[in-house]
Amino acid sequence: MLDKLEMFIALAKECHFGRAAERLNIAQPTLSAGIKQSEAQLGVQLVHRGSRFGGLTPEGQTALTWAKRIVDDARQLRDEMRISRQGLTGEVRLAVIPTAQTWAGRLCTAFSERHPNVRFTILSRNSCEILQMLDDFKADAGISYLENEPLGRVDTAELYDESYIFVCAQSSQHAKRAKMAWSELDGETLALLTPDMQNRRIINQLFAESGVTPMTCIESNSIIALVASVASGHCMTVLPRDVTSFLSDGKDLALVPLEGAKRSQKVGLILPHCDPRTPVLSALLAEAKRLPSTV
């Protein structure tokens, strides 16, 4: 039955029989037969069918919620049994906002020192994608902003406060300044993260509070691309202090503290609210709470 539930979840995600079968590495007729068997066992139609996938029926929407829960519970059971024999093992899929990548590395390194048989896959995603991945069981945990936008029903552990700094090339007229007001960014040519990034929405709020209308010449979902653009001397940017300090090491960049609009953002580990939680994720939450907020 678990295999058939995983088929149903994959079909609901892909909205296409062929892609769902490919995702599961099975033949399409096997997938179709599995869905029909599930419908026969439950006594309801789960999927609207025509010449192609036509969406889930109302009963299918309800069944999808239960299917996700059952598959996740089965995974927890397998993990519990394996841990009783081998200790903590397995893989954690960690979805992380781009500005927190350095903290993801710190957390995973600290965790691996205690539990060397656990592997991590770190995926860079925006905050909305992270929540969706947790809901779809495509990620086990995330690192994201904790307070700026709604998170839903999750458990959290704060890691650090994100603050912001002005970044320019050493050749810039601003490079030698000890500090700079947010309001002075009005009219400057900037490279910024794309609007789908929560960091960009936070920066836009700070711009608005300071009366700044940003002149954006480059937008990217990659902080490395922004830092490289600034290093060329073509533009400037505002980025989180921590990740910028890491990426600017050895590069011809100046980091100038900003004053005026003051707002830091709490960033931390987020986990789907679940009781009981898998031992691996319980240990990860405990590790996040132990991790020093400064380095």
JSON list of C-alpha atoms in Angstrom, two decimals, residues 54-211:
[
{"chain": "A", "resi": 54, "resn": "GLY", "atom": "CA", "xyz": [-7.46, 15.95, -15.18]},
{"chain": "A", "resi": 55, "resn": "GLY", "atom": "CA", "xyz": [-6.66, 16.78, -11.56]},
{"chain": "A", "resi": 56, "resn": "LEU", "atom": "CA", "xyz": [-7.65, 15.29, -8.23]},
{"chain": "A", "resi": 57, "resn": "THR", "atom": "CA", "xyz": [-11.24, 14.74, -7.21]},
{"chain": "A", "resi": 58, "resn": "PRO", "atom": "CA", "xyz": [-12.39, 16.23, -3.87]},
{"chain": "A", "resi": 59, "resn": "GLU", "atom": "CA", "xyz": [-11.89, 12.78, -2.37]},
{"chain": "A", "resi": 60, "resn": "GLY", "atom": "CA", "xyz": [-8.44, 12.71, -3.95]},
{"chain": "A", "resi": 61, "resn": "GLN", "atom": "CA", "xyz": [-7.51, 16.01, -2.28]},
{"chain": "A", "resi": 62, "resn": "THR", "atom": "CA", "xyz": [-8.47, 14.58, 1.11]},
{"chain": "A", "resi": 63, "resn": "ALA", "atom": "CA", "xyz": [-6.65, 11.34, 0.39]},
{"chain": "A", "resi": 64, "resn": "LEU", "atom": "CA", "xyz": [-3.50, 13.25, -0.60]},
{"chain": "A", "resi": 65, "resn": "THR", "atom": "CA", "xyz": [-3.24, 14.81, 2.86]},
{"chain": "A", "resi": 66, "resn": "TRP", "atom": "CA", "xyz": [-3.54, 11.41, 4.50]},
{"chain": "A", "resi": 67, "resn": "ALA", "atom": "CA", "xyz": [-1.15, 9.80, 2.01]},
{"chain": "A", "resi": 68, "resn": "LYS", "atom": "CA", "xyz": [1.59, 12.32, 2.85]},
{"chain": "A", "resi": 69, "resn": "ARG", "atom": "CA", "xyz": [1.11, 11.70, 6.56]},
{"chain": "A", "resi": 70, "resn": "ILE", "atom": "CA", "xyz": [1.18, 7.92, 6.20]},
{"chain": "A", "resi": 71, "resn": "VAL", "atom": "CA", "xyz": [4.28, 7.89, 3.99]},
{"chain": "A", "resi": 72, "resn": "ASP", "atom": "CA", "xyz": [6.08, 10.25, 6.35]},
{"chain": "A", "resi": 73, "resn": "ASP", "atom": "CA", "xyz": [5.11, 8.17, 9.39]},
{"chain": "A", "resi": 74, "resn": "ALA", "atom": "CA", "xyz": [6.38, 5.04, 7.65]},
{"chain": "A", "resi": 75, "resn": "ARG", "atom": "CA", "xyz": [9.67, 6.77, 6.95]},
{"chain": "A", "resi": 76, "resn": "GLN", "atom": "CA", "xyz": [9.95, 7.73, 10.62]},
{"chain": "A", "resi": 77, "resn": "LEU", "atom": "CA", "xyz": [9.28, 4.13, 11.64]},
{"chain": "A", "resi": 78, "resn": "ARG", "atom": "CA", "xyz": [12.04, 2.86, 9.33]},
{"chain": "A", "resi": 79, "resn": "ASP", "atom": "CA", "xyz": [14.42, 5.48, 10.74]},
{"chain": "A", "resi": 80, "resn": "GLU", "atom": "CA", "xyz": [13.60, 4.50, 14.33]},
{"chain": "A", "resi": 81, "resn": "MET", "atom": "CA", "xyz": [14.25, 0.82, 13.64]},
{"chain": "A", "resi": 82, "resn": "ARG", "atom": "CA", "xyz": [17.50, 1.52, 11.80]},
{"chain": "A", "resi": 83, "resn": "ILE", "atom": "CA", "xyz": [18.77, 3.81, 14.56]},
{"chain": "A", "resi": 84, "resn": "SER", "atom": "CA", "xyz": [18.10, 1.16, 17.19]},
{"chain": "A", "resi": 85, "resn": "ARG", "atom": "CA", "xyz": [20.59, -1.04, 15.32]},
{"chain": "A", "resi": 86, "resn": "GLN", "atom": "CA", "xyz": [23.13, 1.40, 13.86]},
{"chain": "A", "resi": 87, "resn": "GLY", "atom": "CA", "xyz": [22.84, 4.78, 15.59]},
{"chain": "A", "resi": 88, "resn": "LEU", "atom": "CA", "xyz": [21.93, 7.92, 13.64]},
{"chain": "A", "resi": 89, "resn": "THR", "atom": "CA", "xyz": [22.27, 7.30, 9.90]},
{"chain": "A", "resi": 90, "resn": "GLY", "atom": "CA", "xyz": [20.61, 8.46, 6.72]},
{"chain": "A", "resi": 91, "resn": "GLU", "atom": "CA", "xyz": [20.26, 11.65, 4.69]},
{"chain": "A", "resi": 92, "resn": "VAL", "atom": "CA", "xyz": [18.85, 15.06, 5.60]},
{"chain": "A", "resi": 93, "resn": "ARG", "atom": "CA", "xyz": [17.58, 17.26, 2.77]},
{"chain": "A", "resi": 94, "resn": "LEU", "atom": "CA", "xyz": [18.11, 20.85, 3.92]},
{"chain": "A", "resi": 95, "resn": "ALA", "atom": "CA", "xyz": [16.57, 23.69, 1.90]},
{"chain": "A", "resi": 96, "resn": "VAL", "atom": "CA", "xyz": [18.27, 27.01, 2.64]},
{"chain": "A", "resi": 97, "resn": "ILE", "atom": "CA", "xyz": [17.75, 30.65, 1.64]},
{"chain": "A", "resi": 98, "resn": "PRO", "atom": "CA", "xyz": [20.78, 31.93, -0.32]},
{"chain": "A", "resi": 99, "resn": "THR", "atom": "CA", "xyz": [21.82, 34.40, 2.38]},
{"chain": "A", "resi": 100, "resn": "ALA", "atom": "CA", "xyz": [22.12, 31.61, 4.98]},
{"chain": "A", "resi": 101, "resn": "GLN", "atom": "CA", "xyz": [24.37, 29.22, 3.06]},
{"chain": "A", "resi": 102, "resn": "THR", "atom": "CA", "xyz": [27.36, 29.82, 5.34]},
{"chain": "A", "resi": 103, "resn": "TRP", "atom": "CA", "xyz": [25.23, 28.97, 8.37]},
{"chain": "A", "resi": 104, "resn": "ALA", "atom": "CA", "xyz": [24.00, 25.81, 6.68]},
{"chain": "A", "resi": 105, "resn": "GLY", "atom": "CA", "xyz": [27.63, 24.77, 6.37]},
{"chain": "A", "resi": 106, "resn": "ARG", "atom": "CA", "xyz": [28.28, 25.51, 10.03]},
{"chain": "A", "resi": 107, "resn": "LEU", "atom": "CA", "xyz": [25.24, 23.59, 11.19]},
{"chain": "A", "resi": 108, "resn": "CYS", "atom": "CA", "xyz": [25.92, 20.55, 9.02]},
{"chain": "A", "resi": 109, "resn": "THR", "atom": "CA", "xyz": [29.60, 20.47, 10.03]},
{"chain": "A", "resi": 110, "resn": "ALA", "atom": "CA", "xyz": [28.78, 20.62, 13.74]},
{"chain": "A", "resi": 111, "resn": "PHE", "atom": "CA", "xyz": [26.12, 17.93, 13.34]},
{"chain": "A", "resi": 112, "resn": "SER", "atom": "CA", "xyz": [28.42, 15.65, 11.33]},
{"chain": "A", "resi": 113, "resn": "GLU", "atom": "CA", "xyz": [31.07, 15.80, 14.03]},
{"chain": "A", "resi": 114, "resn": "ARG", "atom": "CA", "xyz": [28.59, 14.20, 16.42]},
{"chain": "A", "resi": 115, "resn": "HIS", "atom": "CA", "xyz": [26.85, 11.94, 13.90]},
{"chain": "A", "resi": 116, "resn": "PRO", "atom": "CA", "xyz": [29.28, 11.05, 11.08]},
{"chain": "A", "resi": 117, "resn": "ASN", "atom": "CA", "xyz": [26.92, 8.54, 9.42]},
{"chain": "A", "resi": 118, "resn": "VAL", "atom": "CA", "xyz": [24.33, 11.18, 8.50]},
{"chain": "A", "resi": 119, "resn": "ARG", "atom": "CA", "xyz": [24.66, 12.77, 5.04]},
{"chain": "A", "resi": 120, "resn": "PHE", "atom": "CA", "xyz": [23.34, 16.19, 4.04]},
{"chain": "A", "resi": 121, "resn": "THR", "atom": "CA", "xyz": [22.00, 17.50, 0.76]},
{"chain": "A", "resi": 122, "resn": "ILE", "atom": "CA", "xyz": [21.88, 21.32, 0.88]},
{"chain": "A", "resi": 123, "resn": "LEU", "atom": "CA", "xyz": [19.54, 22.97, -1.62]},
{"chain": "A", "resi": 124, "resn": "SER", "atom": "CA", "xyz": [19.41, 26.73, -2.26]},
{"chain": "A", "resi": 125, "resn": "ARG", "atom": "CA", "xyz": [15.78, 27.91, -2.43]},
{"chain": "A", "resi": 126, "resn": "ASN", "atom": "CA", "xyz": [13.76, 31.02, -1.65]},
{"chain": "A", "resi": 127, "resn": "SER", "atom": "CA", "xyz": [11.67, 31.14, 1.53]},
{"chain": "A", "resi": 128, "resn": "CYS", "atom": "CA", "xyz": [8.35, 30.32, -0.18]},
{"chain": "A", "resi": 129, "resn": "GLU", "atom": "CA", "xyz": [9.86, 27.33, -1.96]},
{"chain": "A", "resi": 130, "resn": "ILE", "atom": "CA", "xyz": [11.28, 26.05, 1.32]},
{"chain": "A", "resi": 131, "resn": "LEU", "atom": "CA", "xyz": [7.87, 25.99, 2.98]},
{"chain": "A", "resi": 132, "resn": "GLN", "atom": "CA", "xyz": [6.35, 24.22, -0.03]},
{"chain": "A", "resi": 133, "resn": "MET", "atom": "CA", "xyz": [9.15, 21.64, -0.04]},
{"chain": "A", "resi": 134, "resn": "LEU", "atom": "CA", "xyz": [8.57, 20.91, 3.64]},
{"chain": "A", "resi": 135, "resn": "ASP", "atom": "CA", "xyz": [4.84, 20.54, 2.99]},
{"chain": "A", "resi": 136, "resn": "ASP", "atom": "CA", "xyz": [5.48, 18.21, 0.05]},
{"chain": "A", "resi": 137, "resn": "PHE", "atom": "CA", "xyz": [8.09, 16.17, 1.99]},
{"chain": "A", "resi": 138, "resn": "LYS", "atom": "CA", "xyz": [10.73, 17.13, -0.59]},
{"chain": "A", "resi": 139, "resn": "ALA", "atom": "CA", "xyz": [12.88, 18.65, 2.16]},
{"chain": "A", "resi": 140, "resn": "ASP", "atom": "CA", "xyz": [13.30, 17.47, 5.74]},
{"chain": "A", "resi": 141, "resn": "ALA", "atom": "CA", "xyz": [14.24, 20.85, 7.20]},
{"chain": "A", "resi": 142, "resn": "GLY", "atom": "CA", "xyz": [14.97, 24.39, 6.13]},
{"chain": "A", "resi": 143, "resn": "ILE", "atom": "CA", "xyz": [16.89, 27.50, 7.13]},
{"chain": "A", "resi": 144, "resn": "SER", "atom": "CA", "xyz": [14.91, 30.67, 6.56]},
{"chain": "A", "resi": 145, "resn": "TYR", "atom": "CA", "xyz": [13.64, 33.90, 8.07]},
{"chain": "A", "resi": 146, "resn": "LEU", "atom": "CA", "xyz": [11.62, 33.32, 11.23]},
{"chain": "A", "resi": 147, "resn": "GLU", "atom": "CA", "xyz": [9.54, 36.46, 11.74]},
{"chain": "A", "resi": 148, "resn": "ASN", "atom": "CA", "xyz": [9.18, 38.62, 8.62]},
{"chain": "A", "resi": 149, "resn": "GLU", "atom": "CA", "xyz": [6.56, 36.54, 6.77]},
{"chain": "A", "resi": 150, "resn": "PRO", "atom": "CA", "xyz": [4.16, 33.78, 7.94]},
{"chain": "A", "resi": 151, "resn": "LEU", "atom": "CA", "xyz": [5.68, 30.32, 8.35]},
{"chain": "A", "resi": 152, "resn": "GLY", "atom": "CA", "xyz": [2.63, 28.25, 9.18]},
{"chain": "A", "resi": 153, "resn": "ARG", "atom": "CA", "xyz": [2.82, 25.35, 11.64]},
{"chain": "A", "resi": 154, "resn": "VAL", "atom": "CA", "xyz": [6.51, 24.69, 12.07]},
{"chain": "A", "resi": 155, "resn": "ASP", "atom": "CA", "xyz": [9.03, 24.33, 14.88]},
{"chain": "A", "resi": 156, "resn": "THR", "atom": "CA", "xyz": [12.05, 26.63, 14.87]},
{"chain": "A", "resi": 157, "resn": "ALA", "atom": "CA", "xyz": [15.48, 27.20, 16.40]},
{"chain": "A", "resi": 158, "resn": "GLU", "atom": "CA", "xyz": [17.03, 30.64, 15.94]},
{"chain": "A", "resi": 159, "resn": "LEU", "atom": "CA", "xyz": [20.55, 30.64, 14.51]},
{"chain": "A", "resi": 160, "resn": "TYR", "atom": "CA", "xyz": [21.49, 34.30, 14.08]},
{"chain": "A", "resi": 161, "resn": "ASP", "atom": "CA", "xyz": [20.33, 37.87, 13.39]},
{"chain": "A", "resi": 162, "resn": "GLU", "atom": "CA", "xyz": [20.83, 38.97, 9.79]},
{"chain": "A", "resi": 163, "resn": "SER", "atom": "CA", "xyz": [22.09, 42.56, 9.44]},
{"chain": "A", "resi": 164, "resn": "TYR", "atom": "CA", "xyz": [23.01, 44.44, 6.28]},
{"chain": "A", "resi": 165, "resn": "ILE", "atom": "CA", "xyz": [26.06, 46.14, 4.85]},
{"chain": "A", "resi": 166, "resn": "PHE", "atom": "CA", "xyz": [26.86, 48.28, 1.81]},
{"chain": "A", "resi": 167, "resn": "VAL", "atom": "CA", "xyz": [29.26, 46.60, -0.64]},
{"chain": "A", "resi": 168, "resn": "CYS", "atom": "CA", "xyz": [31.27, 48.40, -3.32]},
{"chain": "A", "resi": 169, "resn": "ALA", "atom": "CA", "xyz": [34.53, 48.03, -5.21]},
{"chain": "A", "resi": 170, "resn": "GLN", "atom": "CA", "xyz": [37.69, 49.46, -3.69]},
{"chain": "A", "resi": 171, "resn": "SER", "atom": "CA", "xyz": [37.75, 51.90, -6.60]},
{"chain": "A", "resi": 172, "resn": "SER", "atom": "CA", "xyz": [34.38, 53.38, -5.55]},
{"chain": "A", "resi": 173, "resn": "GLN", "atom": "CA", "xyz": [34.20, 56.87, -4.06]},
{"chain": "A", "resi": 174, "resn": "HIS", "atom": "CA", "xyz": [32.48, 55.30, -1.03]},
{"chain": "A", "resi": 175, "resn": "ALA", "atom": "CA", "xyz": [35.12, 52.64, -0.34]},
{"chain": "A", "resi": 176, "resn": "LYS", "atom": "CA", "xyz": [37.05, 54.54, 2.36]},
{"chain": "A", "resi": 177, "resn": "ARG", "atom": "CA", "xyz": [34.02, 55.69, 4.31]},
{"chain": "A", "resi": 178, "resn": "ALA", "atom": "CA", "xyz": [33.62, 54.59, 7.92]},
{"chain": "A", "resi": 179, "resn": "LYS", "atom": "CA", "xyz": [29.84, 54.45, 7.60]},
{"chain": "A", "resi": 180, "resn": "MET", "atom": "CA", "xyz": [27.02, 55.37, 5.26]},
{"chain": "A", "resi": 181, "resn": "ALA", "atom": "CA", "xyz": [23.35, 56.28, 5.70]},
{"chain": "A", "resi": 182, "resn": "TRP", "atom": "CA", "xyz": [20.68, 54.23, 3.96]},
{"chain": "A", "resi": 183, "resn": "SER", "atom": "CA", "xyz": [19.27, 57.44, 2.51]},
{"chain": "A", "resi": 184, "resn": "GLU", "atom": "CA", "xyz": [22.55, 58.00, 0.61]},
{"chain": "A", "resi": 185, "resn": "LEU", "atom": "CA", "xyz": [21.81, 54.96, -1.55]},
{"chain": "A", "resi": 186, "resn": "ASP", "atom": "CA", "xyz": [19.16, 56.93, -3.43]},
{"chain": "A", "resi": 187, "resn": "GLY", "atom": "CA", "xyz": [20.31, 57.25, -7.04]},
{"chain": "A", "resi": 188, "resn": "GLU", "atom": "CA", "xyz": [23.13, 54.71, -6.76]},
{"chain": "A", "resi": 189, "resn": "THR", "atom": "CA", "xyz": [23.37, 51.91, -9.33]},
{"chain": "A", "resi": 190, "resn": "LEU", "atom": "CA", "xyz": [22.68, 48.67, -7.48]},
{"chain": "A", "resi": 191, "resn": "ALA", "atom": "CA", "xyz": [22.77, 44.91, -8.01]},
{"chain": "A", "resi": 192, "resn": "LEU", "atom": "CA", "xyz": [20.16, 43.16, -5.89]},
{"chain": "A", "resi": 193, "resn": "LEU", "atom": "CA", "xyz": [18.59, 39.77, -5.34]},
{"chain": "A", "resi": 194, "resn": "THR", "atom": "CA", "xyz": [15.48, 38.99, -7.39]},
{"chain": "A", "resi": 195, "resn": "PRO", "atom": "CA", "xyz": [12.04, 40.01, -6.03]},
{"chain": "A", "resi": 196, "resn": "ASP", "atom": "CA", "xyz": [11.08, 36.39, -5.28]},
{"chain": "A", "resi": 197, "resn": "MET", "atom": "CA", "xyz": [13.72, 36.40, -2.54]},
{"chain": "A", "resi": 198, "resn": "GLN", "atom": "CA", "xyz": [12.51, 37.44, 0.90]},
{"chain": "A", "resi": 199, "resn": "ASN", "atom": "CA", "xyz": [15.82, 39.23, 1.44]},
{"chain": "A", "resi": 200, "resn": "ARG", "atom": "CA", "xyz": [14.94, 41.53, -1.47]},
{"chain": "A", "resi": 201, "resn": "ARG", "atom": "CA", "xyz": [11.55, 42.26, 0.05]},
{"chain": "A", "resi": 202, "resn": "ILE", "atom": "CA", "xyz": [13.23, 43.11, 3.35]},
{"chain": "A", "resi": 203, "resn": "ILE", "atom": "CA", "xyz": [15.76, 45.38, 1.62]},
{"chain": "A", "resi": 204, "resn": "ASN", "atom": "CA", "xyz": [12.94, 47.06, -0.31]},
{"chain": "A", "resi": 205, "resn": "GLN", "atom": "CA", "xyz": [11.17, 47.80, 2.97]},
{"chain": "A", "resi": 206, "resn": "LEU", "atom": "CA", "xyz": [14.33, 49.38, 4.36]},
{"chain": "A", "resi": 207, "resn": "PHE", "atom": "CA", "xyz": [14.75, 51.42, 1.17]},
{"chain": "A", "resi": 208, "resn": "ALA", "atom": "CA", "xyz": [11.17, 52.68, 1.48]},
{"chain": "A", "resi": 209, "resn": "GLU", "atom": "CA", "xyz": [11.67, 53.65, 5.13]},
{"chain": "A", "resi": 210, "resn": "SER", "atom": "CA", "xyz": [14.75, 55.67, 4.10]},
{"chain": "A", "resi": 211, "resn": "GLY", "atom": "CA", "xyz": [13.12, 57.34, 1.09]}
]
